[in-house]
């Protein structure tokens, strides 16, 4: 009996100690760090319990798509912070992207998030959600430069410079030096042509867009003015001798007339162009910074195979060397999205998280975010010992757009016509008349 009483007393003491202990623990939780953990847990539970959302995200960049869906799944990365959100990524071929998105826009079927090209920002000005208040916008180096009527409708994923890529083995074989002027550039191409072994400059003109390094960018380089298209809109006859457009196209004519792009540059397109470059059938190829990663993805090794230089659009080595810089891939969300707030949160996360630096490193782009630098040492060789002037590309103001739409102004199509041997002076004269008539309507 005594033993039973002792046991009862011990049990009561143990129970009392347990109650006191729990009470003390609860008090500690309310006054110590454990409360923060509870709050975090609460937040996590709230995120988990949110309504499931699927955001559709569409882009044209093949290398970017590979990274976002395979190398480093953006959906999985985003779910760590937003477990209720699934990111569904879709890639549309670059040559079909613009028309596809225009069709989807007409049908009110745009995705929740998509990329807008710099040249198409005006097209989407009225239908995109302003992103001015996002931290990602405030922390971006160039987004405000592309604002329309004070509104940032997209944040550029990256920026690119333009280069001429060349095969080291061919340049070494013929003991060629990097050309420093436009005449030297054509002379280098002619030297390769005379050897008869390789196509000097691969240019798949069957796809008109491949002429853009020449026919779209050279007028701006000649003018040393990234806003040259807007300046053109203030003139009646910008295709007259002495004007930047005319003078730059005269340089392009000299290049195309040299027949250094193969026997039939209009008979092959971009896919064949880059395949021939990879196979060592051509010596040079003009493209943006984006091509370096694409070359490696195709099975090449840019560090071993390739060198680069800036397209020398100048007449004398004493002149500064102008180089185009283009902000591209403006990520935004349309007003027709049913998930606008979730889309804005995703856009902000993309630029403000560590994911962004990993993305620009892989895709070999320049970062557009403050305090984020991309690790892209391959491109340094193009800038060593060169007095560069950066020309920041602007797609033109509304007046320019109005004129361009009226006359279906297509510089890349003009490039195809020049490759086909069109009468240059007549083309310039006809363009002057069309341009002037459109301005005066």
XYZ file of N, CA, C and O in Angstrom, residues 163-363:
804
model
N 28.458 41.017 -83.461
C 29.837 40.657 -83.816
C 29.887 39.986 -85.183
O 28.872 39.527 -85.712
N 31.116 39.901 -85.702
C 31.399 38.980 -86.794
C 32.167 37.816 -86.170
O 33.231 38.013 -85.560
N 31.605 36.622 -86.275
C 32.282 35.408 -85.812
C 33.144 34.883 -86.967
O 32.696 34.853 -88.121
N 34.357 34.477 -86.671
C 35.191 33.910 -87.739
C 35.851 32.627 -87.243
O 36.100 32.445 -86.049
N 36.140 31.759 -88.208
C 36.801 30.502 -87.865
C 38.308 30.744 -87.785
O 38.947 31.172 -88.748
N 38.860 30.432 -86.629
C 40.287 30.662 -86.405
C 41.147 29.880 -87.402
O 42.171 30.377 -87.879
N 40.726 28.621 -87.690
C 41.578 27.787 -88.552
C 41.717 28.369 -89.947
O 42.800 28.330 -90.548
N 40.636 28.969 -90.474
C 40.700 29.550 -91.821
C 41.529 30.837 -91.815
O 42.348 31.071 -92.708
N 41.326 31.654 -90.813
C 42.110 32.895 -90.733
C 43.603 32.584 -90.561
O 44.462 33.259 -91.143
N 43.905 31.554 -89.761
C 45.318 31.175 -89.566
C 45.900 30.577 -90.845
O 47.044 30.847 -91.206
N 45.095 29.792 -91.549
C 45.555 29.137 -92.785
C 45.973 30.165 -93.832
O 46.979 29.987 -94.535
N 45.222 31.280 -93.920
C 45.519 32.297 -94.925
C 46.249 33.507 -94.324
O 46.412 34.529 -95.010
N 46.655 33.382 -93.085
C 47.399 34.448 -92.397
C 46.644 35.786 -92.460
O 47.199 36.832 -92.815
N 45.378 35.736 -92.123
C 44.520 36.927 -92.189
C 44.500 37.653 -90.853
O 44.530 37.018 -89.792
N 44.443 38.966 -90.925
C 44.335 39.780 -89.715
C 42.896 40.277 -89.555
O 42.130 40.313 -90.521
N 42.576 40.692 -88.353
C 41.236 41.223 -88.100
C 41.077 42.540 -88.863
O 41.877 43.460 -88.688
N 40.051 42.657 -89.727
C 39.855 43.913 -90.472
C 39.441 45.055 -89.550
O 38.640 44.862 -88.636
N 39.999 46.223 -89.802
C 39.730 47.388 -88.939
C 38.815 48.418 -89.601
O 38.312 49.311 -88.925
N 38.643 48.343 -90.926
C 37.765 49.278 -91.632
C 36.848 48.495 -92.565
O 37.050 47.293 -92.790
N 35.875 49.209 -93.164
C 34.945 48.528 -94.067
C 35.673 47.997 -95.293
O 35.424 46.876 -95.751
N 36.596 48.797 -95.847
C 37.351 48.333 -97.013
C 38.171 47.091 -96.669
O 38.282 46.161 -97.478
N 38.763 47.073 -95.498
C 39.544 45.904 -95.084
C 38.647 44.673 -94.908
O 39.061 43.549 -95.194
N 37.427 44.913 -94.445
C 36.479 43.804 -94.265
C 36.164 43.144 -95.614
O 36.224 41.911 -95.751
N 35.871 43.980 -96.621
C 35.579 43.439 -97.954
C 36.835 42.798 -98.549
O 36.771 41.738 -99.191
N 37.990 43.412 -98.311
C 39.251 42.867 -98.832
C 39.537 41.491 -98.229
O 39.981 40.567 -98.928
N 39.292 41.349 -96.942
C 39.491 40.051 -96.274
C 38.581 38.988 -96.890
O 39.017 37.861 -97.173
N 37.332 39.368 -97.126
C 36.380 38.431 -97.738
C 36.830 38.064 -99.154
O 36.732 36.896 -99.561
N 37.304 39.039 -99.892
C 37.765 38.765 -101.257
C 38.974 37.832 -101.276
O 39.102 36.977 -102.163
N 39.867 37.987 -100.309
C 41.039 37.107 -100.228
C 40.619 35.653 -100.040
O 41.143 34.739 -100.684
N 39.654 35.448 -99.154
C 39.144 34.082 -98.920
C 38.457 33.560 -100.180
O 38.622 32.397 -100.563
N 37.706 34.434 -100.838
C 37.002 34.017 -102.068
C 37.999 33.575 -103.137
O 37.786 32.568 -103.827
N 39.074 34.312 -103.280
C 40.070 33.993 -104.321
C 40.715 32.625 -104.113
O 41.132 31.966 -105.062
N 40.786 32.181 -102.854
C 41.372 30.860 -102.577
C 40.458 29.736 -103.061
O 40.908 28.616 -103.326
N 39.159 30.014 -103.123
C 38.222 29.059 -103.695
C 37.884 27.858 -102.834
O 37.280 26.897 -103.321
N 38.219 27.892 -101.552
C 37.950 26.727 -100.696
C 36.740 26.928 -99.781
O 36.072 25.949 -99.413
N 36.492 28.169 -99.390
C 35.446 28.420 -98.397
C 34.564 29.594 -98.854
O 35.014 30.460 -99.617
N 33.336 29.605 -98.357
C 32.479 30.782 -98.549
C 32.976 31.855 -97.565
O 33.015 31.595 -96.356
N 33.361 33.017 -98.043
C 33.941 34.013 -97.129
C 32.996 34.461 -96.024
O 33.373 34.516 -94.853
N 31.737 34.811 -96.408
C 30.768 35.320 -95.432
C 29.452 34.584 -95.617
O 28.760 34.794 -96.610
N 29.116 33.736 -94.664
C 27.849 32.995 -94.754
C 26.693 33.934 -94.443
O 26.677 34.608 -93.403
N 25.732 33.985 -95.352
C 24.563 34.854 -95.170
C 23.369 34.174 -95.829
O 23.185 34.248 -97.037
N 22.577 33.482 -95.028
C 21.442 32.724 -95.529
C 20.266 33.619 -95.833
O 19.303 33.679 -95.068
N 20.333 34.307 -96.975
C 19.327 35.302 -97.319
C 17.960 34.756 -97.639
O 17.010 35.523 -97.813
N 17.808 33.438 -97.698
C 16.467 32.872 -97.906
C 15.550 33.290 -96.759
O 14.346 33.480 -96.938
N 16.108 33.391 -95.546
C 15.404 33.995 -94.408
C 15.818 35.467 -94.352
O 16.983 35.773 -94.089
N 14.870 36.350 -94.576
C 15.241 37.772 -94.713
C 15.888 38.329 -93.448
O 16.747 39.212 -93.514
N 15.514 37.791 -92.265
C 15.997 38.399 -91.018
C 17.516 38.289 -90.856
O 18.125 39.052 -90.118
N 18.126 37.338 -91.585
C 19.566 37.160 -91.425
C 20.370 38.346 -91.947
O 21.554 38.464 -91.655
N 19.722 39.243 -92.696
C 20.436 40.425 -93.201
C 20.476 41.546 -92.163
O 21.055 42.602 -92.415
N 19.866 41.325 -90.994
C 19.722 42.431 -90.035
C 21.041 43.054 -89.559
O 21.089 44.271 -89.340
N 22.137 42.278 -89.401
C 23.363 42.960 -88.938
C 23.829 44.042 -89.912
O 24.504 44.993 -89.505
N 23.440 43.898 -91.168
C 23.838 44.869 -92.184
C 22.696 45.852 -92.460
O 22.813 47.050 -92.213
N 21.588 45.335 -92.959
C 20.532 46.222 -93.463
C 19.719 46.905 -92.367
O 19.123 47.952 -92.601
N 19.675 46.349 -91.176
C 18.923 47.007 -90.098
C 19.825 47.865 -89.210
O 19.446 48.966 -88.816
N 21.012 47.371 -88.918
C 21.837 48.070 -87.934
C 22.831 49.075 -88.526
O 23.228 50.027 -87.854
N 23.233 48.861 -89.775
C 24.289 49.738 -90.300
C 23.873 51.203 -90.459
O 24.706 52.094 -90.264
N 22.607 51.521 -90.802
C 22.245 52.951 -90.819
C 22.460 53.624 -89.458
O 22.895 54.773 -89.386
N 22.172 52.892 -88.360
C 22.354 53.463 -87.023
C 23.839 53.609 -86.700
O 24.256 54.587 -86.062
N 24.638 52.617 -87.141
C 26.081 52.694 -86.903
C 26.688 53.833 -87.715
O 27.561 54.565 -87.233
N 26.215 53.987 -88.948
C 26.722 55.064 -89.800
C 26.395 56.428 -89.175
O 27.226 57.339 -89.185
N 25.182 56.548 -88.627
C 24.749 57.806 -88.015
C 25.298 57.982 -86.601
O 25.232 59.074 -86.043
N 25.845 56.901 -86.022
C 26.263 56.913 -84.607
C 25.109 57.385 -83.719
O 25.273 58.222 -82.838
N 23.936 56.861 -84.008
C 22.728 57.321 -83.314
C 21.743 56.154 -83.190
O 21.174 55.710 -84.190
N 21.531 55.677 -81.962
C 20.603 54.571 -81.743
C 19.159 54.941 -82.026
O 18.315 54.066 -82.209
N 18.844 56.227 -82.041
C 17.476 56.682 -82.305
C 17.349 57.199 -83.739
O 16.512 58.058 -84.032
N 18.161 56.648 -84.624
C 18.188 57.157 -85.991
C 16.850 56.981 -86.705
O 16.430 57.825 -87.503
N 16.130 55.885 -86.423
C 14.837 55.679 -87.101
C 13.899 56.847 -86.797
O 13.165 57.299 -87.685
N 13.899 57.304 -85.568
C 13.043 58.446 -85.210
C 13.507 59.700 -85.945
O 12.680 60.522 -86.381
N 14.822 59.857 -86.099
C 15.351 61.011 -86.828
C 14.914 60.960 -88.291
O 14.574 61.991 -88.890
N 14.908 59.766 -88.870
C 14.466 59.615 -90.260
C 13.043 60.117 -90.446
O 12.699 60.678 -91.496
N 12.212 59.897 -89.415
C 10.799 60.277 -89.526
C 10.615 61.777 -89.642
O 9.539 62.256 -90.017
N 11.649 62.555 -89.330
C 11.545 64.017 -89.412
C 12.012 64.535 -90.770
O 12.034 65.743 -90.986
N 12.385 63.624 -91.675
C 12.917 64.058 -92.973
C 12.030 63.557 -94.113
O 11.487 62.454 -94.050
N 11.977 64.372 -95.162
C 11.183 63.987 -96.335
C 11.896 62.955 -97.196
O 11.261 62.053 -97.747
N 13.223 63.100 -97.331
C 13.962 62.228 -98.254
C 15.246 61.696 -97.597
O 16.356 62.117 -97.929
N 15.099 60.763 -96.654
C 16.282 60.250 -95.937
C 17.104 59.240 -96.735
O 18.108 58.753 -96.227
N 16.658 58.952 -97.969
C 17.387 57.980 -98.788
C 18.256 58.675 -99.841
O 18.616 58.095 -100.853
N 18.567 59.925 -99.568
C 19.356 60.738 -100.488
C 20.844 60.608 -100.178
O 21.235 60.413 -99.018
N 21.664 60.718 -101.217
C 23.115 60.646 -101.045
C 23.580 61.624 -99.964
O 23.163 62.783 -99.946
N 24.432 61.158 -99.096
C 24.915 61.984 -97.989
C 24.205 61.690 -96.681
O 24.734 61.958 -95.598
N 22.998 61.147 -96.766
C 22.260 60.766 -95.563
C 22.810 59.433 -95.032
O 23.260 58.583 -95.818
N 22.779 59.214 -93.706
C 23.322 57.970 -93.140
C 22.754 56.702 -93.757
O 23.480 55.729 -93.962
N 21.438 56.715 -94.056
C 20.854 55.502 -94.629
C 21.499 55.194 -95.976
O 21.934 54.070 -96.237
N 21.557 56.203 -96.832
C 22.126 56.002 -98.175
C 23.585 55.558 -98.072
O 24.002 54.597 -98.738
N 24.364 56.252 -97.266
C 25.805 55.958 -97.193
C 26.056 54.556 -96.629
O 26.975 53.851 -97.066
N 25.265 54.148 -95.654
C 25.450 52.800 -95.095
C 25.050 51.733 -96.115
O 25.718 50.697 -96.235
N 23.988 52.007 -96.854
C 23.553 51.029 -97.853
C 24.518 50.967 -99.039
O 24.623 49.926 -99.706
N 25.224 52.054 -99.278
C 26.261 52.030 -100.316
C 27.381 51.069 -99.893
O 27.926 50.329 -100.726
N 27.703 51.074 -98.613
C 28.706 50.120 -98.095
C 28.202 48.681 -98.243
O 28.945 47.775 -98.648
N 26.940 48.473 -97.909
C 26.365 47.123 -98.015
C 26.365 46.666 -99.468
O 26.665 45.498 -99.771
N 26.048 47.586 -100.368
C 26.045 47.255 -101.799
C 27.428 46.758 -102.241
O 27.550 45.765 -102.974
N 28.467 47.436 -101.780
C 29.829 47.033 -102.146
C 30.128 45.616 -101.650
O 30.784 44.824 -102.338
N 29.629 45.301 -100.446
C 29.839 43.958 -99.894
C 29.077 42.910 -100.697
O 29.652 41.882 -101.093
N 27.786 43.152 -100.924
C 26.968 42.168 -101.644
C 27.432 42.018 -103.096
O 27.418 40.902 -103.649
N 27.826 43.132 -103.714
C 28.281 43.069 -105.104
C 29.585 42.282 -105.243
O 29.911 41.803 -106.341
N 30.327 42.149 -104.158
C 31.581 41.390 -104.203
C 31.336 39.885 -104.302
O 32.287 39.113 -104.505
N 30.084 39.476 -104.166
C 29.707 38.056 -104.285
C 30.524 37.160 -103.341
O 31.063 36.129 -103.737
N 30.583 37.588 -102.089
C 31.371 36.833 -101.111
C 30.487 35.981 -100.186
O 30.985 35.421 -99.209
N 29.185 35.899 -100.509
C 28.266 35.151 -99.647
C 27.854 33.820 -100.277
O 26.812 33.258 -99.932
N 28.661 33.337 -101.207
C 28.346 32.083 -101.891
C 27.688 32.337 -103.229
O 27.326 33.465 -103.558
N 27.534 31.267 -103.993
C 26.965 31.411 -105.336
C 25.489 31.791 -105.315
O 24.994 32.448 -106.218
N 24.774 31.375 -104.274
C 23.335 31.641 -104.217
C 22.916 31.924 -102.772
O 22.309 31.078 -102.109
N 23.227 33.116 -102.253
C 22.895 33.412 -100.850
C 21.396 33.432 -100.574
O 20.990 33.338 -99.413
N 20.568 33.559 -101.633
C 19.119 33.518 -101.425
C 18.583 32.091 -101.472
O 17.391 31.861 -101.288
N 19.482 31.137 -101.697
C 19.064 29.744 -101.813
C 19.192 28.970 -100.512
O 18.812 27.796 -100.458
N 19.734 29.585 -99.475
C 19.808 28.895 -98.181
C 19.423 29.854 -97.055
O 19.553 31.070 -97.176
N 18.921 29.292 -95.969
C 18.437 30.096 -94.850
C 19.330 29.950 -93.624
O 20.448 29.431 -93.696
N 18.800 30.374 -92.497
C 19.582 30.418 -91.265
C 20.064 29.041 -90.821
O 21.219 28.867 -90.422
N 19.186 28.050 -90.887
C 19.572 26.721 -90.418
C 20.760 26.181 -91.212
O 21.701 25.617 -90.646
N 20.696 26.360 -92.532
C 21.822 25.915 -93.362
C 23.065 26.777 -93.109
O 24.185 26.272 -93.099
N 22.830 28.063 -92.907
C 23.947 28.977 -92.671
C 24.766 28.555 -91.447
O 25.988 28.423 -91.505
N 24.103 28.313 -90.344
C 24.847 27.968 -89.134
C 25.411 26.542 -89.223
O 26.486 26.271 -88.657
N 24.714 25.640 -89.947
C 25.241 24.279 -90.119
C 26.525 24.308 -90.948
O 27.490 23.591 -90.647
N 26.552 25.135 -91.986
C 27.752 25.251 -92.819
C 28.899 25.877 -92.032
O 30.066 25.509 -92.197
N 28.574 26.808 -91.160
C 29.620 27.439 -90.337
C 30.213 26.414 -89.376
O 31.434 26.335 -89.191
N 29.341 25.622 -88.765
C 29.810 24.586 -87.846
C 30.696 23.571 -88.571
O 31.704 23.101 -88.021
N 30.319 23.269 -89.818
C 31.073 22.275 -90.596
C 32.357 22.837 -91.184
O 33.122 22.108 -91.831
N 32.607 24.135 -91.004
C 33.835 24.725 -91.521
C 33.792 25.030 -93.003
O 34.829 25.157 -93.654
N 32.575 25.190 -93.557
C 32.446 25.492 -94.991
C 32.506 26.987 -95.266
O 32.657 27.401 -96.414
N 32.352 27.788 -94.239
C 32.402 29.243 -94.386
C 33.323 29.841 -93.351
O 33.547 29.259 -92.280
N 33.864 31.033 -93.671
C 34.865 31.640 -92.786
C 34.282 32.595 -91.769
O 34.783 32.696 -90.646
N 33.214 33.338 -92.155
C 32.670 34.365 -91.260
C 31.151 34.302 -91.236
O 30.514 33.808 -92.176
N 30.586 34.838 -90.154
C 29.138 34.881 -89.969
C 28.836 36.053 -89.046
O 29.459 36.171 -87.976
N 27.920 36.924 -89.449
C 27.551 38.073 -88.616
C 26.289 37.758 -87.829
O 25.273 37.364 -88.417
N 26.360 37.928 -86.520
C 25.192 37.645 -85.664
C 25.417 38.282 -84.300
O 26.505 38.779 -83.988
N 24.390 38.223 -83.489
C 24.463 38.808 -82.161
C 25.196 37.910 -81.172
O 25.578 36.774 -81.484
N 25.346 38.432 -79.998
C 26.023 37.719 -78.910
C 25.372 36.375 -78.620
O 26.025 35.427 -78.197
N 24.077 36.297 -78.888
C 23.297 35.100 -78.613
C 23.817 33.883 -79.376
O 23.604 32.742 -78.962
N 24.501 34.114 -80.504
C 24.897 32.981 -81.345
C 25.979 32.120 -80.689
O 26.091 30.921 -80.984
N 26.786 32.695 -79.817
C 27.899 31.944 -79.221
C 27.402 30.693 -78.502
O 27.942 29.590 -78.673
N 26.356 30.867 -77.710
C 25.815 29.715 -76.980
C 25.161 28.734 -77.931
O 25.258 27.510 -77.759
N 24.510 29.274 -78.973
C 23.864 28.397 -79.950
C 24.902 27.542 -80.670
O 24.662 26.368 -80.963
N 26.063 28.121 -80.941
C 27.133 27.374 -81.617
C 27.561 26.179 -80.761
O 27.736 25.060 -81.263
N 27.732 26.415 -79.478
C 28.117 25.311 -78.582
C 27.009 24.273 -78.483
O 27.268 23.062 -78.437
N 25.777 24.739 -78.456
C 24.642 23.819 -78.371
C 24.572 22.909 -79.590
O 24.155 21.751 -79.506
N 25.019 23.432 -80.735
C 25.007 22.639 -81.980
C 26.103 21.585 -82.001
O 26.158 20.750 -82.910
N 27.012 21.646 -81.034
C 28.096 20.670 -81.006
C 29.461 21.264 -81.242
O 30.469 20.549 -81.261
N 29.521 22.589 -81.427
C 30.805 23.251 -81.620
C 31.472 23.584 -80.294
O 30.927 23.316 -79.218
N 32.647 24.159 -80.383
C 33.364 24.623 -79.198
C 33.890 26.023 -79.528
O 34.936 26.172 -80.142
N 33.118 27.009 -79.137
C 33.454 28.379 -79.542
C 34.836 28.808 -79.058
O 35.549 29.538 -79.748
N 35.214 28.348 -77.868
C 36.509 28.767 -77.316
C 37.675 28.243 -78.160
O 38.715 28.883 -78.245
N 37.502 27.091 -78.779
C 38.569 26.528 -79.616
C 38.435 26.933 -81.083
O 39.431 27.177 -81.759
N 37.195 27.022 -81.567
C 36.977 27.201 -83.008
C 36.916 28.654 -83.457
O 37.311 28.977 -84.584
N 36.364 29.514 -82.619
C 35.928 30.824 -83.093
C 36.691 32.000 -82.499
O 37.139 31.959 -81.355
N 36.792 33.030 -83.305
C 37.198 34.344 -82.843
C 36.089 35.319 -83.193
O 35.169 34.984 -83.948
N 36.129 36.508 -82.651
C 35.094 37.505 -82.950
C 35.722 38.875 -83.095
O 36.782 39.165 -82.530
N 35.066 39.718 -83.890
C 35.433 41.138 -83.946
C 34.176 41.953 -84.227
O 33.153 41.418 -84.683
N 34.277 43.239 -83.951
C 33.150 44.137 -84.181
C 33.099 44.500 -85.660
O 34.138 44.811 -86.264
N 31.903 44.449 -86.261
C 31.749 44.800 -87.673
C 32.316 46.210 -87.890
O 31.807 47.188 -87.301
N 33.359 46.349 -88.716
C 34.054 47.656 -88.806
C 33.371 48.626 -89.773
O 33.848 48.845 -90.889
N 32.283 49.214 -89.326
C 31.537 50.152 -90.172
C 32.174 51.542 -90.034
O 31.610 52.450 -89.415
N 33.357 51.680 -90.546
C 34.051 52.971 -90.537
C 35.029 52.974 -91.705
O 35.429 51.931 -92.219
N 35.423 54.190 -92.110
C 36.298 54.325 -93.266
C 37.766 54.436 -92.869
O 38.653 54.148 -93.681
N 38.025 54.873 -91.644
C 39.404 55.070 -91.194
C 39.603 54.467 -89.810
O 38.690 54.480 -88.978
N 40.813 53.960 -89.573
C 41.129 53.414 -88.250
C 41.148 54.494 -87.183
O 41.115 54.198 -85.983
N 41.228 55.752 -87.608
C 41.268 56.851 -86.645
C 39.884 57.177 -86.088
O 39.766 57.894 -85.086
N 38.839 56.683 -86.752
C 37.484 56.933 -86.264
C 37.148 55.958 -85.137
O 37.647 54.823 -85.143
N 36.297 56.375 -84.195
C 35.823 55.421 -83.180
C 35.063 54.290 -83.868
O 34.474 54.479 -84.941
N 35.087 53.131 -83.261
C 34.391 51.973 -83.826
C 33.042 51.832 -83.124
O 32.980 51.555 -81.925
N 31.983 52.040 -83.883
C 30.641 51.965 -83.298
C 30.162 50.520 -83.214
O 30.368 49.740 -84.148
N 29.511 50.194 -82.123
C 28.971 48.844 -81.955
C 27.551 48.942 -81.408
O 27.267 49.735 -80.506
N 26.663 48.156 -82.012
C 25.259 48.148 -81.592
C 25.093 47.386 -80.271
O 25.661 46.309 -80.086
N 24.335 47.979 -79.378
C 23.905 47.281 -78.170
C 22.377 47.257 -78.175
O 21.738 48.302 -78.298
N 21.827 46.085 -78.039
C 20.371 45.932 -78.116
C 19.840 45.271 -76.862
O 20.270 44.174 -76.509
N 18.943 45.951 -76.187
C 18.200 45.294 -75.104
C 17.089 44.490 -75.763
O 16.429 44.964 -76.685
N 16.884 43.265 -75.319
C 15.947 42.403 -76.043
C 15.219 41.472 -75.086
O 15.660 41.246 -73.965
N 14.098 40.965 -75.582
C 13.305 40.013 -74.794
C 12.596 40.688 -73.637
O 12.852 40.376 -72.479
N 11.656 41.587 -73.944
C 10.980 42.362 -72.888
C 9.856 41.519 -72.287
O 8.828 41.287 -72.907
N 10.059 41.091 -71.048
C 9.100 40.204 -70.389
C 7.954 41.010 -69.782
O 8.181 41.921 -68.989
N 6.737 40.682 -70.183
C 5.574 41.405 -69.674
C 4.366 40.508 -69.605
O 4.414 39.323 -69.969
N 3.266 41.076 -69.122
C 2.017 40.324 -69.009
C 0.876 41.142 -69.607
O 0.799 42.358 -69.385
N 0.001 40.510 -70.391
C -1.083 41.254 -71.038
C -2.257 41.490 -70.098
O -2.475 40.741 -69.141
N -3.036 42.508 -70.404
C -4.207 42.823 -69.586
C -5.265 41.728 -69.674
O -6.161 41.657 -68.825
N -5.177 40.887 -70.686
C -6.168 39.803 -70.839
C -5.856 38.592 -69.964
O -6.672 37.674 -69.875
N -4.699 38.581 -69.317
C -4.360 37.444 -68.458
C -5.337 37.353 -67.273
O -5.734 38.373 -66.701
N -5.696 36.134 -66.919
C -6.563 35.916 -65.759
C -5.749 35.823 -64.466
O -6.306 35.646 -63.394
N -4.427 35.907 -64.606
C -3.542 35.761 -63.437
C -2.530 36.909 -63.391
O -1.335 36.685 -63.244
N -3.036 38.127 -63.507
C -2.134 39.277 -63.626
C -1.226 39.421 -62.405
O -0.017 39.611 -62.531
N -1.796 39.335 -61.200
C -0.977 39.533 -59.994
C 0.076 38.433 -59.868
O 1.226 38.694 -59.505
N -0.309 37.201 -60.162
C 0.653 36.094 -60.104
C 1.741 36.268 -61.175
O 2.916 35.967 -60.940
N 1.333 36.771 -62.337
C 2.307 36.986 -63.416
C 3.306 38.077 -63.037
O 4.515 37.944 -63.269
N 2.813 39.142 -62.446
C 3.712 40.229 -62.017
C 4.677 39.735 -60.942
O 5.865 40.089 -60.929
N 4.174 38.928 -60.019
C 5.027 38.379 -58.973
C 6.114 37.482 -59.578
O 7.278 37.519 -59.161
N 5.729 36.696 -60.580
C 6.708 35.832 -61.247
C 7.767 36.658 -61.974
O 8.969 36.362 -61.886
N 7.360 37.691 -62.694
C 8.318 38.550 -63.407
C 9.290 39.188 -62.418
O 10.498 39.227 -62.636
N 8.759 39.675 -61.331
C 9.618 40.309 -60.321
C 10.624 39.306 -59.754
O 11.807 39.611 -59.580
N 10.145 38.100 -59.471
C 11.028 37.053 -58.929
C 12.132 36.702 -59.933
O 13.291 36.522 -59.549
N 11.783 36.595 -61.207
C 12.768 36.188 -62.222
C 13.990 37.107 -62.200
O 15.137 36.642 -62.273
N 13.740 38.400 -62.088
C 14.856 39.354 -62.152
C 15.534 39.585 -60.807
O 16.722 39.904 -60.766
N 14.782 39.432 -59.724
C 15.326 39.777 -58.414
C 15.960 38.591 -57.685
O 16.642 38.765 -56.674
N 15.752 37.373 -58.181
C 16.314 36.197 -57.512
C 17.671 35.847 -58.129
O 18.073 36.410 -59.153
N 18.354 34.880 -57.508
C 19.642 34.420 -58.033
C 19.485 33.749 -59.397
O 20.458 33.596 -60.130
N 18.274 33.340 -59.710
C 18.023 32.629 -60.969
C 18.446 33.483 -62.167
O 18.954 32.963 -63.168
N 18.253 34.801 -62.073
C 18.523 35.670 -63.218
C 19.987 35.627 -63.634
O 20.312 35.495 -64.813
N 20.907 35.734 -62.680
C 22.334 35.696 -63.030
C 22.703 34.349 -63.669
O 23.468 34.297 -64.645
N 22.164 33.280 -63.115
C 22.437 31.959 -63.694
C 21.936 31.901 -65.136
O 22.574 31.310 -66.017
N 20.791 32.535 -65.388
C 20.193 32.526 -66.726
C 21.061 33.303 -67.728
O 21.354 32.807 -68.822
N 21.473 34.525 -67.388
C 22.265 35.328 -68.340
C 23.663 34.740 -68.524
O 24.253 34.860 -69.597
N 24.196 34.104 -67.494
C 25.489 33.420 -67.653
C 25.373 32.314 -68.699
O 26.220 32.184 -69.578
N 24.322 31.528 -68.589
C 24.165 30.391 -69.507
C 23.860 30.850 -70.924
O 24.387 30.301 -71.897
N 22.993 31.861 -71.050
C 22.590 32.317 -72.384
C 23.567 33.341 -72.958
O 23.349 33.825 -74.069
